[in-house]
Each structure stands twice: as C-alpha cells, then as structure tokens.
XYZ file of C-alpha atoms in Angstrom:
542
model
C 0.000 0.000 0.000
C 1.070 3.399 -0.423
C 1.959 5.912 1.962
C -0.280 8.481 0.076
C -3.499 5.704 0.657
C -2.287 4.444 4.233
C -2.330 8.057 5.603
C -5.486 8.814 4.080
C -7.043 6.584 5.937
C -6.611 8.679 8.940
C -8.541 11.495 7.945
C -12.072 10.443 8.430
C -10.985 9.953 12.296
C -9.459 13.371 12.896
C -12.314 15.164 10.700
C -14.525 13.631 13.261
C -15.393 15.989 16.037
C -16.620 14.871 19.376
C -19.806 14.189 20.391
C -19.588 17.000 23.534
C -18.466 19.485 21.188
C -20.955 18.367 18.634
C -23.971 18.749 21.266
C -22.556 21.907 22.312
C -22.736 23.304 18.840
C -26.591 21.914 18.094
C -27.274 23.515 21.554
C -26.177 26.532 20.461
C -27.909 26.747 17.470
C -31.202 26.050 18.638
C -30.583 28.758 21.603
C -29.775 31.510 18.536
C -33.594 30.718 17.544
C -34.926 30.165 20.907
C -33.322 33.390 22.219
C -34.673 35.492 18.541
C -38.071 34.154 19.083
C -38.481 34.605 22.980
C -37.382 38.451 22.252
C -40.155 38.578 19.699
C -43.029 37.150 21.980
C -41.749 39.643 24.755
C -42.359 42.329 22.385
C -45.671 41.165 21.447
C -46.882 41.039 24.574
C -45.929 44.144 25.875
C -47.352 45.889 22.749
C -50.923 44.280 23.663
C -50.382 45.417 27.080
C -49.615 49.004 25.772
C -52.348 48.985 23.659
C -54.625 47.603 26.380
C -53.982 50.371 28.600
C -51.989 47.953 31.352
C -49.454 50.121 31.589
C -50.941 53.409 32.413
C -49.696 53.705 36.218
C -46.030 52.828 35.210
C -45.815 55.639 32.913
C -47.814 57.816 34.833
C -45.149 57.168 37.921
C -42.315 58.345 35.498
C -43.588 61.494 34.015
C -41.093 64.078 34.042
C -42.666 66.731 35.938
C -41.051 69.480 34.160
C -40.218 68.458 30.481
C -37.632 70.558 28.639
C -38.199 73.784 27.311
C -37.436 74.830 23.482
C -34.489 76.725 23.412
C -33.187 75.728 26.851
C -29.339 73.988 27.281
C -30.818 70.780 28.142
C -33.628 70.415 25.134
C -30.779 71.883 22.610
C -28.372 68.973 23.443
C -31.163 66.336 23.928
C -32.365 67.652 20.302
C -28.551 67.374 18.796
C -28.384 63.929 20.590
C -31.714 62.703 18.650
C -30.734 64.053 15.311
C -26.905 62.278 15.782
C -29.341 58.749 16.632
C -31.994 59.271 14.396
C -33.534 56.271 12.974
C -32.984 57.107 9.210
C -29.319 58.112 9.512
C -28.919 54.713 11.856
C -30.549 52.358 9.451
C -28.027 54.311 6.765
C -24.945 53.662 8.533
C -25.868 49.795 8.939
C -26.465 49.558 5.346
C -23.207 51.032 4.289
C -21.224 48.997 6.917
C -23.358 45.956 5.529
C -21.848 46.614 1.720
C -18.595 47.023 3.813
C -19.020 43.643 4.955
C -19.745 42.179 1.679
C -17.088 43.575 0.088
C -14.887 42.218 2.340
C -16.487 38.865 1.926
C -17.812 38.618 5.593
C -20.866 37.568 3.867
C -22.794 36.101 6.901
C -22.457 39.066 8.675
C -23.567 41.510 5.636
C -26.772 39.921 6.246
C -27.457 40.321 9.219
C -26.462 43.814 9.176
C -28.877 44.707 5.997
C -31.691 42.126 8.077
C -31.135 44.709 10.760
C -31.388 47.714 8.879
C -34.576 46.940 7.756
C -35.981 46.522 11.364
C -35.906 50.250 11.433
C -38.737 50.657 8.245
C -40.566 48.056 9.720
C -40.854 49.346 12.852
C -42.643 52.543 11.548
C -45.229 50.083 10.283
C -45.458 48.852 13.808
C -45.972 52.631 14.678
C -48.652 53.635 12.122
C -50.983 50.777 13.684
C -50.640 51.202 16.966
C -51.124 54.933 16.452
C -50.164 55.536 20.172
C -49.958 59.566 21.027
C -47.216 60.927 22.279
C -46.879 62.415 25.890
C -47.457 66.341 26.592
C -44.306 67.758 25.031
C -43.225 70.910 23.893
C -40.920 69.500 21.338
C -43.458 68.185 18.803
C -42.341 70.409 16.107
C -38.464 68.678 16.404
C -36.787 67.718 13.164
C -35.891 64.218 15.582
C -39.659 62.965 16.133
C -40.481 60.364 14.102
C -44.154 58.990 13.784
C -46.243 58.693 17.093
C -44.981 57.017 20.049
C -44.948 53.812 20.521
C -42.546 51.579 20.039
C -40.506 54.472 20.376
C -38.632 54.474 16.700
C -35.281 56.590 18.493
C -34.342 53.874 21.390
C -35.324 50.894 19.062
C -32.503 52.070 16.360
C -30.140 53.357 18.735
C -30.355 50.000 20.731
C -30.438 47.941 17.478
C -27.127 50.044 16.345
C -24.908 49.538 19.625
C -25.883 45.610 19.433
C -24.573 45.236 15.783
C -21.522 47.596 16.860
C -20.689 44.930 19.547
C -21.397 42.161 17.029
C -18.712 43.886 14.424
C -16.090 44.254 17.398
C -16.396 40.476 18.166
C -16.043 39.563 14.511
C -13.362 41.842 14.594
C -11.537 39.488 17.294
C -11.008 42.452 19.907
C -9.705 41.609 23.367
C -12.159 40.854 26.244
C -11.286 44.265 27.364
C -12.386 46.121 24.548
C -15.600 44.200 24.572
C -16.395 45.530 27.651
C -15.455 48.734 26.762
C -17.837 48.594 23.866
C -20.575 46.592 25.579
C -20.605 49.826 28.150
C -20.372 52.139 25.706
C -24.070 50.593 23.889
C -25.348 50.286 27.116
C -24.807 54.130 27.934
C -25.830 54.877 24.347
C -29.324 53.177 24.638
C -29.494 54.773 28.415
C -29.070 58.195 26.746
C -31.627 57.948 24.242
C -34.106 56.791 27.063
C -33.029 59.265 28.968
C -33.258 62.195 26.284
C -36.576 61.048 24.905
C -38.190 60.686 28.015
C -36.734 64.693 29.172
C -38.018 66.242 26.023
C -41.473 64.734 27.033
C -41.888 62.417 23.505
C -42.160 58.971 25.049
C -43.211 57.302 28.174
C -41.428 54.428 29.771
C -43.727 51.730 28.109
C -42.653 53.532 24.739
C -39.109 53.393 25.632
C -39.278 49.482 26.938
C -41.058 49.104 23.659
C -38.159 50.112 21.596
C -35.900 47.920 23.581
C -37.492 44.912 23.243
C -37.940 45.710 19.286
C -34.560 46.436 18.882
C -33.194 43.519 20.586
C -35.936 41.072 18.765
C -34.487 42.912 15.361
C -30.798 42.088 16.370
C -31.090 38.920 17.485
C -33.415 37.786 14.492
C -30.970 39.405 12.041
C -28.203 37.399 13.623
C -29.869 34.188 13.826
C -31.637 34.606 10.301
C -28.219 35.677 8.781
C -26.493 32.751 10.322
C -24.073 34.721 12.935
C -24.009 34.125 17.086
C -26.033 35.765 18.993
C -24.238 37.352 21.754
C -26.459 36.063 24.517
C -25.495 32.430 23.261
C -22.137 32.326 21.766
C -21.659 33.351 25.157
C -23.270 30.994 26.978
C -21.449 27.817 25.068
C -17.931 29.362 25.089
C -15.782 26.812 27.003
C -13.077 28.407 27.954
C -10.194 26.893 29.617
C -8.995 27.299 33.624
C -5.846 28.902 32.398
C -4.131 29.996 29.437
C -1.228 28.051 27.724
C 0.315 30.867 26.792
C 0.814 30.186 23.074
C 0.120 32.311 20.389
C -1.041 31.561 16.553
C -0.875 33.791 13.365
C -3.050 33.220 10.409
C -2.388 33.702 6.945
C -5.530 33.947 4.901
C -6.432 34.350 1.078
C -9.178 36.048 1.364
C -10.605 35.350 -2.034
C -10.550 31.629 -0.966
C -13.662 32.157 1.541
C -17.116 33.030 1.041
C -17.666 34.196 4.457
C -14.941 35.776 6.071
C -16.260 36.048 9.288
C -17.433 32.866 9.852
C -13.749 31.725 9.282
C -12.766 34.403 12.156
C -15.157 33.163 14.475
C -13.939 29.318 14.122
C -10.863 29.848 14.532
C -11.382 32.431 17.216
C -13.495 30.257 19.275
C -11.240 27.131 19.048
C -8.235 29.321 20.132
C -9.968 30.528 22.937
C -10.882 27.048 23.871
C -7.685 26.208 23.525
C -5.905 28.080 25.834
C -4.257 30.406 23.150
C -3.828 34.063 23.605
C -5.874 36.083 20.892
C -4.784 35.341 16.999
C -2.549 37.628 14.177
C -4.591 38.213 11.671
C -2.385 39.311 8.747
C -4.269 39.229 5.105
C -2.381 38.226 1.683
C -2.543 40.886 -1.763
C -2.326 40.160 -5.171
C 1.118 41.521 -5.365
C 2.250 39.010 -1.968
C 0.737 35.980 -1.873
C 1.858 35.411 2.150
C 5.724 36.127 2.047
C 6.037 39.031 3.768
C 2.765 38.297 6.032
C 5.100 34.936 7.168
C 7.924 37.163 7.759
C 5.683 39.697 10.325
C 4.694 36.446 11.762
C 8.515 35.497 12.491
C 9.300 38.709 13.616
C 6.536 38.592 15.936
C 7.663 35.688 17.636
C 4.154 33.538 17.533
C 4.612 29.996 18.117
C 2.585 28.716 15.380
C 1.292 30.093 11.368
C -1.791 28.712 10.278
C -2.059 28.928 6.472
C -5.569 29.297 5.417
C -5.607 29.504 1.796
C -4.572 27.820 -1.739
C -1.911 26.098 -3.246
C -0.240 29.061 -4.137
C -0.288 31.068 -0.369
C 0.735 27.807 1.578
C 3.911 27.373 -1.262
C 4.803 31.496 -0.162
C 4.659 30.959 3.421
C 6.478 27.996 3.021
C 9.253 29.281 1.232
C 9.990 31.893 3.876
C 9.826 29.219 7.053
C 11.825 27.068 5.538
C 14.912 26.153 7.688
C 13.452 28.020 10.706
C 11.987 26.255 13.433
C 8.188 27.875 13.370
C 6.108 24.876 12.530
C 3.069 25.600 10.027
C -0.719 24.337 10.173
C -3.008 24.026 7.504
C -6.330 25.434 7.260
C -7.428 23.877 3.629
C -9.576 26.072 1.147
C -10.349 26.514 -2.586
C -9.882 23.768 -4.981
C -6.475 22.640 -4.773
C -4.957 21.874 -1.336
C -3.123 19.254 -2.119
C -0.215 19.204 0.522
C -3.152 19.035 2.577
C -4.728 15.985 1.271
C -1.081 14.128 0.849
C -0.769 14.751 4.656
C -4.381 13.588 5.408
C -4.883 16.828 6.912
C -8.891 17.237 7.130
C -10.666 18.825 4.619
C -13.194 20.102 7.444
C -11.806 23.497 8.656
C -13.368 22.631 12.590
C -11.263 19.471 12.655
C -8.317 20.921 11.134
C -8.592 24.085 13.352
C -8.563 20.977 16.195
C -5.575 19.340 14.537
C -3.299 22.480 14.184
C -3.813 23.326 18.031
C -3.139 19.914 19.420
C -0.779 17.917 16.745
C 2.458 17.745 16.720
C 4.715 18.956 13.783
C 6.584 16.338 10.973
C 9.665 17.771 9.229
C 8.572 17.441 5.490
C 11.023 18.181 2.208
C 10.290 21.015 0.333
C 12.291 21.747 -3.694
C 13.998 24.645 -4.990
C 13.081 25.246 -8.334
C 16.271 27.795 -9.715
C 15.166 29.006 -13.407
C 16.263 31.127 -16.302
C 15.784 34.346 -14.157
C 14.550 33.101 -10.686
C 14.545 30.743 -7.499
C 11.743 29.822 -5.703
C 10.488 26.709 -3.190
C 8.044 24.949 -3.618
C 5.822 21.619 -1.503
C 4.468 19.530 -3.865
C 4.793 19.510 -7.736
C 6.015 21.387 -10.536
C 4.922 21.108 -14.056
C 7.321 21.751 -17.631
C 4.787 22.217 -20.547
C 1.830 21.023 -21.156
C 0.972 20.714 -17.692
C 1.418 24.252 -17.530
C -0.390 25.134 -20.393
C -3.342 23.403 -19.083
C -3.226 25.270 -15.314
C -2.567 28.097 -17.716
C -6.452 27.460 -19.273
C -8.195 26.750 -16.502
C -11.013 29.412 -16.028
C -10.965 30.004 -12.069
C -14.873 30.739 -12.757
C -14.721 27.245 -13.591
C -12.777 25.996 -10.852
C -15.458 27.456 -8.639
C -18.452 25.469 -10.223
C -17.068 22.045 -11.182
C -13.870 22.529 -8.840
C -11.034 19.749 -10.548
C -13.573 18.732 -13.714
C -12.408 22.661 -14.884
C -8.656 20.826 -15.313
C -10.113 18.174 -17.956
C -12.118 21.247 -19.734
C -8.661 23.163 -20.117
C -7.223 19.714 -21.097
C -9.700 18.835 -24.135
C -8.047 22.152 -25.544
C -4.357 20.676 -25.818
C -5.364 17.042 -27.233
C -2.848 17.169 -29.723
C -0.064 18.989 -27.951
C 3.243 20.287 -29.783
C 6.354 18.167 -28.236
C 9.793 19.853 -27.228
C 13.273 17.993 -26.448
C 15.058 18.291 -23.523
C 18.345 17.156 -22.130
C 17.405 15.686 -18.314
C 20.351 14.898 -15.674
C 19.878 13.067 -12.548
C 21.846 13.738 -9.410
C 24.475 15.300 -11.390
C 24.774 12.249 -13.947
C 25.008 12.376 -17.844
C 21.801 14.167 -19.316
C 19.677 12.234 -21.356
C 17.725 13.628 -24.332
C 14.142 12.498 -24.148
C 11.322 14.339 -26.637
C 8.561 14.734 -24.836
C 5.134 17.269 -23.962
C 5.613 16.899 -20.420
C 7.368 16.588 -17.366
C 6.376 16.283 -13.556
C 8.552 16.462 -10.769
C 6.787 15.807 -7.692
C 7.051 16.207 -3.781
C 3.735 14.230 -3.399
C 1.969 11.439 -5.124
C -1.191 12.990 -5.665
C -2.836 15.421 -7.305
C -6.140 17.291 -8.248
C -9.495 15.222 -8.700
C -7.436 12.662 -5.831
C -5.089 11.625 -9.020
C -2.161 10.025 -7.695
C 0.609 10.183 -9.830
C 3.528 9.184 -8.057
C 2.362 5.983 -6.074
C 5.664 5.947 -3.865
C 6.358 10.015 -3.803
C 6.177 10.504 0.179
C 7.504 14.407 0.885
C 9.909 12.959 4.063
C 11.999 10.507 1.674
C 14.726 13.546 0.073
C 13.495 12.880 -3.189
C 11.640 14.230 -5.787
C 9.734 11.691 -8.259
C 10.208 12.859 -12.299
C 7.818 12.096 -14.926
C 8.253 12.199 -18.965
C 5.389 11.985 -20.844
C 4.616 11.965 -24.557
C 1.251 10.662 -25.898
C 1.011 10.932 -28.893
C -2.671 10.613 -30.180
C -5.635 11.383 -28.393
C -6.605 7.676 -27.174
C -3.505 7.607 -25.314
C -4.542 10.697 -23.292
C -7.550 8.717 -22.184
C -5.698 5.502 -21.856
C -3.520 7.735 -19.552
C -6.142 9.081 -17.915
C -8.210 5.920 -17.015
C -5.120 3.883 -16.003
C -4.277 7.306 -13.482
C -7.795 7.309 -12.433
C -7.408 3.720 -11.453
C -3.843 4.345 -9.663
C -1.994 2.650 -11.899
C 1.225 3.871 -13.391
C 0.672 4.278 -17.467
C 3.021 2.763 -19.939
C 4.928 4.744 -21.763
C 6.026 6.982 -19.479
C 9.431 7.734 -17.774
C 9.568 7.460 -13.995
C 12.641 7.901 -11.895
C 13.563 9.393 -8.494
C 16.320 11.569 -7.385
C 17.446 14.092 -5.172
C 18.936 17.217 -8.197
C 17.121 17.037 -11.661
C 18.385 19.212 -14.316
C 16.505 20.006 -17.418
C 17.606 21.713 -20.457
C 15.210 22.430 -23.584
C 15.502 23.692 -26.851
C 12.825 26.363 -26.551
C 11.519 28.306 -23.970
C 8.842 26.293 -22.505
C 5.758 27.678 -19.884
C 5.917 25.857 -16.449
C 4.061 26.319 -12.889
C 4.698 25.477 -9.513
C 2.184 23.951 -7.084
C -0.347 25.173 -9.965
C 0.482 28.716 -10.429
C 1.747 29.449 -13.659
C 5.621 30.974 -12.939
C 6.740 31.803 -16.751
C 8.655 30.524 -19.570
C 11.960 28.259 -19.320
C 14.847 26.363 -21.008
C 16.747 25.547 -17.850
C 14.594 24.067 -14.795
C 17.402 23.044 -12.224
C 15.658 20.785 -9.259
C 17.074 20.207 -5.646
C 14.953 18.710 -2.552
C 15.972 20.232 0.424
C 15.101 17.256 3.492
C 13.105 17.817 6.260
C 13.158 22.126 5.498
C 9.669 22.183 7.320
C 7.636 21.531 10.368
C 3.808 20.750 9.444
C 1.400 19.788 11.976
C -0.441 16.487 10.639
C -2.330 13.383 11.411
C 0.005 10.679 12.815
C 1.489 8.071 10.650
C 0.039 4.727 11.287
C-alpha cells in the first residue's frame, strides 16, 4: 500500500469531532432561535399590554414633571443627541457597513447587518398601527420625532445600532477588554436615548421598553436569520479553559478563498480561545504578496505557530519563507487545490483541522527549490514543464469554482494534440539524457487534483523528488492515460525515476508552474529537494 493511501485513511478519524463538542454546537444553534423568538413574543406582549392600557400607572409614575423647554441647554443637546441617533441616519450607517461587509467577503455578517437595517422601516409600520400619542411635550415640532410614540422608533434604532456595533467588534476578534469597553459604551448609548426622549417629554417608559425589546428582537433575528451568534449564546457555550497556555497563533488567509470571512474568524477564534491560546494575528495576503512578507511579520513577531488558510499558491509562499526556521506551520485547507493538505491527510473540514493544528504535533517534510532562467523559488508539492502548464494556464478560475477539478479536464480537451519539445534531463548530477517529450512532472507528493495520484511511492519525508516524462502521442492515449491514473496505476509509456537534483535543459523556452500557479517561460529548470526544510502539523502516521 502506499503511503499516500495508508495516511489517508486517517482522515475520516481526525475530521470527526466529538460528540460533547458536537452537542454543544446543536445547543447553540437552537438557543440563537430560541433566544430570537423569545425576544419577539416579549415584544408582542408588551405591545398588547400598551395597547390595552396595562401600563398606564407605570408611565404615569415616570412622568417628568417638568419636560424641557425649546431653546433651553438641556432640550438643545437632547435635540442634537436625537438628530446624531436618528432612525434614518442609523438604518443608513448599517447599510453602508453591511456593503462594507460584503465587500470584504464577511458575507454572513452583511446579512445580518442589511436584516437589521430593515428593522428600522418596519418598525414605523409597527408605529402607524398602533397609532399611540405621544406624551405632553413641547418638542413636537423637532426635526428628531419620528411617527407617534410607541414603540418608540429613536431607542429601538439606537439599541439595534450599539448591538450590531458589539457584534462587528467580536467579529473583529477584539480583546475581552475592549468588549467591555464597547458593551458599556451601547449600554450608555441606549441609556441616553431613554433618557433624552423621556426629558423632552416624547415617550413614556412603556414607549421606551417598547423600543428595547424591538430592537433587541431585530438584532437577534438578524443574527440568527443571517447565520451569525447571537451574543447572549455564543456566550453561553464558550468553554473556555482554567488557564491559558500561553501560546500564540498567526493566520495567513487568502481572502478570495472564503465566502464568508467572518465565519472563518469566528472558528478559529473560538477554538483558540478554547484552547488556551492568547488572541490570533490576523495578517491578510494581496495580489502583489501571496503570504511572504505576512510569514515574515509572523517570524518577527515571535508567535509559536502560522496557520495557512488559503490555496496552493499562499501555503507554497509561506512555506518558502519558514523554511529552515523552526516555526512549525498548520493548515487550514480552502479553494480547490490543497493538495499538501490531502497528501498529509490533513482534514478537509476546517473545525477538525482548526482541532488538529492546536493539538498535533509537527513532521519535518522536504520542500524543492526550483532555480530558473531568471529566478529561485520553493516549492511543496509539484512542478509542471509544458503542457501541464499550459493546461493550469487554461483553466477558467470561474470554472474551478463550479465544477472545482472537472475545470482541469475542460482546459485539457483544448491541448489534445499537444506540440512536443526535447530536452536534455540529468539526474543527481549524472550524464543528461535527451528524451522528446510534452511533459514533465517532478513531484514532492503522489497525488494530485481530482485525488489523481501520480507518483504511487512520492512521500515528501523521503529527500526525493519523483520525475515524470510523458509523450502521448494521439488522443486515445490521453484517455488511456487518464483511465489507467484514475485507477492508480502507473501508465506505460512513461518515464519514472527518483532523485534528489534534476536538471533540465530544452531547446525552446517552454511555460511551467509550480504547485499550480503558472511561474513563466523556461529552457533551464534546475531541481534540488531540500530534506526535512519544514515543520507541518499532521495526522500521525500509522
């Protein structure tokens, strides 16, 4: 049996979370719905008791006896306080922090902002109908009033605002510190609007309790409906640890690799916490830097571990620059490729391999060093000379995203009849060879997209690096390839060897890629594994 298959094996066990943690997370997803719903039937019944008249004698007991006068201190700065919280320029705010959101894919979280900001229309339905008057005020005529009085539309947004600013601070991962900072801060906010509502004479304390229980029952259903914690109950199912271990974890993300950014944050915030670790680096890759200078900050920060949550291409750049250092790397898998992940059996499931990174302990894998016409660069599992780069070359990402590794054999159809080259190859500094062919492979791993394996005894802790030739030359022997690949068996006709240094020289500048990104055009490829460069933290060998 193969390594590649043995260790695969493994995965199903380590993707599988516990049952405790499992009932803990059903728990707290049917609290999220209980805690929305009870919110909304608190509402409900207060309004009937409003509109019943029950509630007469509390709001007669806390009547202001002597509410502000126009043009006085107090009803100026109570009147600049209402216009800064007014429902309209609330509900706007959300909304543009909601497109905020999106944009930075924290999808989730754009929804429940935009499900929020639509509380505050709907609540002036709720007003119309229950057509409640508003108490003897001198302040009528104020640019702040909005509708009659009941639920009272000024404490509703103002309460619905400071519980989606507390939301955005958690998915924000700010210390417990500043949460309470913030958490006081909405709490004083909602206190003020009470307080400067109720002075100016515009709504009783059933109109004010009103608005609080609206705006909460908004938040909460937003949050629940949008598929984001509530506060009340992430909360109550956060297991946090007796003490901390003292341990610290970067992570490197693509963030073009997630649909929902947040919910990523708040995984791997919550299994940190329950962990033990101190609060995470956050440090995001750019077009320009796929991750190298992001793995430097986390070096110079002195973290203990780098979590790589991303492709192919951002776990071969952080790899590159923690090579020969001793700062072991995790892997959080994403997009299509992720194939160092699936050689190592490292879960596919980002909960289990969130579990795996903060608990395993690291192997010391090979990595290559690819030195070109004009460059040098490491890479983890496979690089491709010709028509395997042509074909990453033509693969539509759109695609990728729809049919995921069938967007390979659409790119592949094109090049059916592909246009050979010659090459001189040397192995381990021995005579070169000259071999025509449309292809070679030189691999750190034996498999690759669609669960291909190519190189059935490629492990990447053996110092080598596996080399394939290939030259089919009519279309049936691309599908005879394909089929007897598909099946894991090695085709004929093609040249397998191992070694430690390959050298290849062509006649022609020829395209190649490593680890699936397309790095240029070539007519010397020199190859050299460099053993056990890496800590990764994996599943156990069996």
């Amino acid at each position: 049996m193969s390594t590649t298959s043995s260790t695969r094996a493994a995965a199903p066990e380590a993707a599988r979370p516990t049952d405790a943690r499992a009932r803990r997370e059903i728990a707290g997803r049917a609290m999220e719905r209980v805690l929305a719903a009870v919110l909304l039937l608190a509402f409900i019944a207060w309004s009937l008791l409003v509109s019943a008249g029950r509630t007469s004698r509390l709001d007669s007991a806390f009547t202001p006896a002597h509410p502000l006068l126009p043009r006085s201190a107090g009803a100026q700065i109570a009147e600049a306080y209402a216009l800064l919280t007014h429902p309209a320029l609330i509900a706007g705010v959300i909304i543009g922090v909601a497109l905020w959101s999106f944009k930075k894919r924290m999808r989730r979280l754009a929804l429940a902002l935009l499900i929020a900001a639509a509380g505050i229309p709907a609540q002036l339905l709720i007003i119309r109908a229950m057509d409640v008057p508003h108490p003897r005020s001198h302040l009528l005529d104020s640019l702040s009033v909005v509708g009659k009085a009941y639920p009272n539309a000024q404490v509703a947004a103002v309460t619905i605002a400071a519980s989606m600013l507390l939301v955005l601070t958690r998915a924000h991962r700010r210390p417990t510190s500043d949460l309470a900072v913030w958490w006081l801060a909405g709490i004083a906010a909602i206190i003020a609007s009470c307080y400067s509502q109720w002075a100016m004479g515009l709504a009783s304390a059933s109109d004010q309790i009103g608005g609080i229980l609206w705006g909460a029952a908004v938040t909460n259903m937003s949050l629940a409906l949008g598929g984001v914690d509530t506060i009340l109950s992430s909360w109550a199912r956060l297991d946090l640890p007796a003490r901390s271990v003292g341990k610290r974890a970067a992570v490197i993300y693509n963030p073009t690799k997630f649909f929902d950014l947040s919910l990523l944050r708040r995984r791997i915030e919550a299994e940190v916490l329950s962990a033990g670790w101190l609060p995470t680096q956050w440090l995001e890759t750019t077009p320009d830097d796929p991750g190298r200078s992001m793995a430097r900050q986390a070096l110079e920060h002195g973290v203990d571990l780098v979590l790589v949550a991303g492709g192919d291409g951002t776990v071969r750049a952080v790899a590159g620059e923690l090579a020969g250092t001793s700062m072991p790397m995790a892997l959080i898998p994403s997009g299509t490729g992720n194939l160092l992940a699936r050689n190592l059996s490292i879960p596919l499931d980002t909960d289990a391999a969130l579990r795996l990174a903060l608990s395993g302990s690291p192997t010391a894998i090979d990595l290559v060093r690819a030195t070109w016409d004009d460059g040098e660069e490491i890479f983890a599992v496979m690089a491709g000379l010709g028509l395997d780069a042509q074909i990453m070359a033509d693969t539509k990402d759109e695609l990728k995203k729809v049919i995921r590794a069938g967007a390979y054999a659409v790119a592949a159809v094109q090049h059916a009849s592909p246009r050979p080259f010659r090459a001189a190859v040397a192995l381990d500094g021995g005579v070169p060879e000259e071999h025509d062919m449309v292809m070679a492979l030189l691999g750190n791993v034996g498999t690759i997209t669609g669960g291909m394996t190519i190189f059935p005894h490629a492990t990447p802790t053996d110092a080598q690096v596996d080399l394939l030739l290939a030259r089919p030359d009519r279309v049936i022997d691309w599908a005879r390839m394909g089929a007897m690949i598909l099946a894991g068996r090695v085709p004929s006709g093609l040249t397998l060897a191992q070694a430690s240094r390959v050298s290849i020289r062509t006649d022609e500048p020829v395209p190649f890629e490593l680890d699936g990104d397309i790095a240029g055009t070539t007519r010397a490829l020199d190859i050299e594994v460099v053993p056990g460069a890496l800590g990764v933290i994996a599943p156990a060998r069996p």
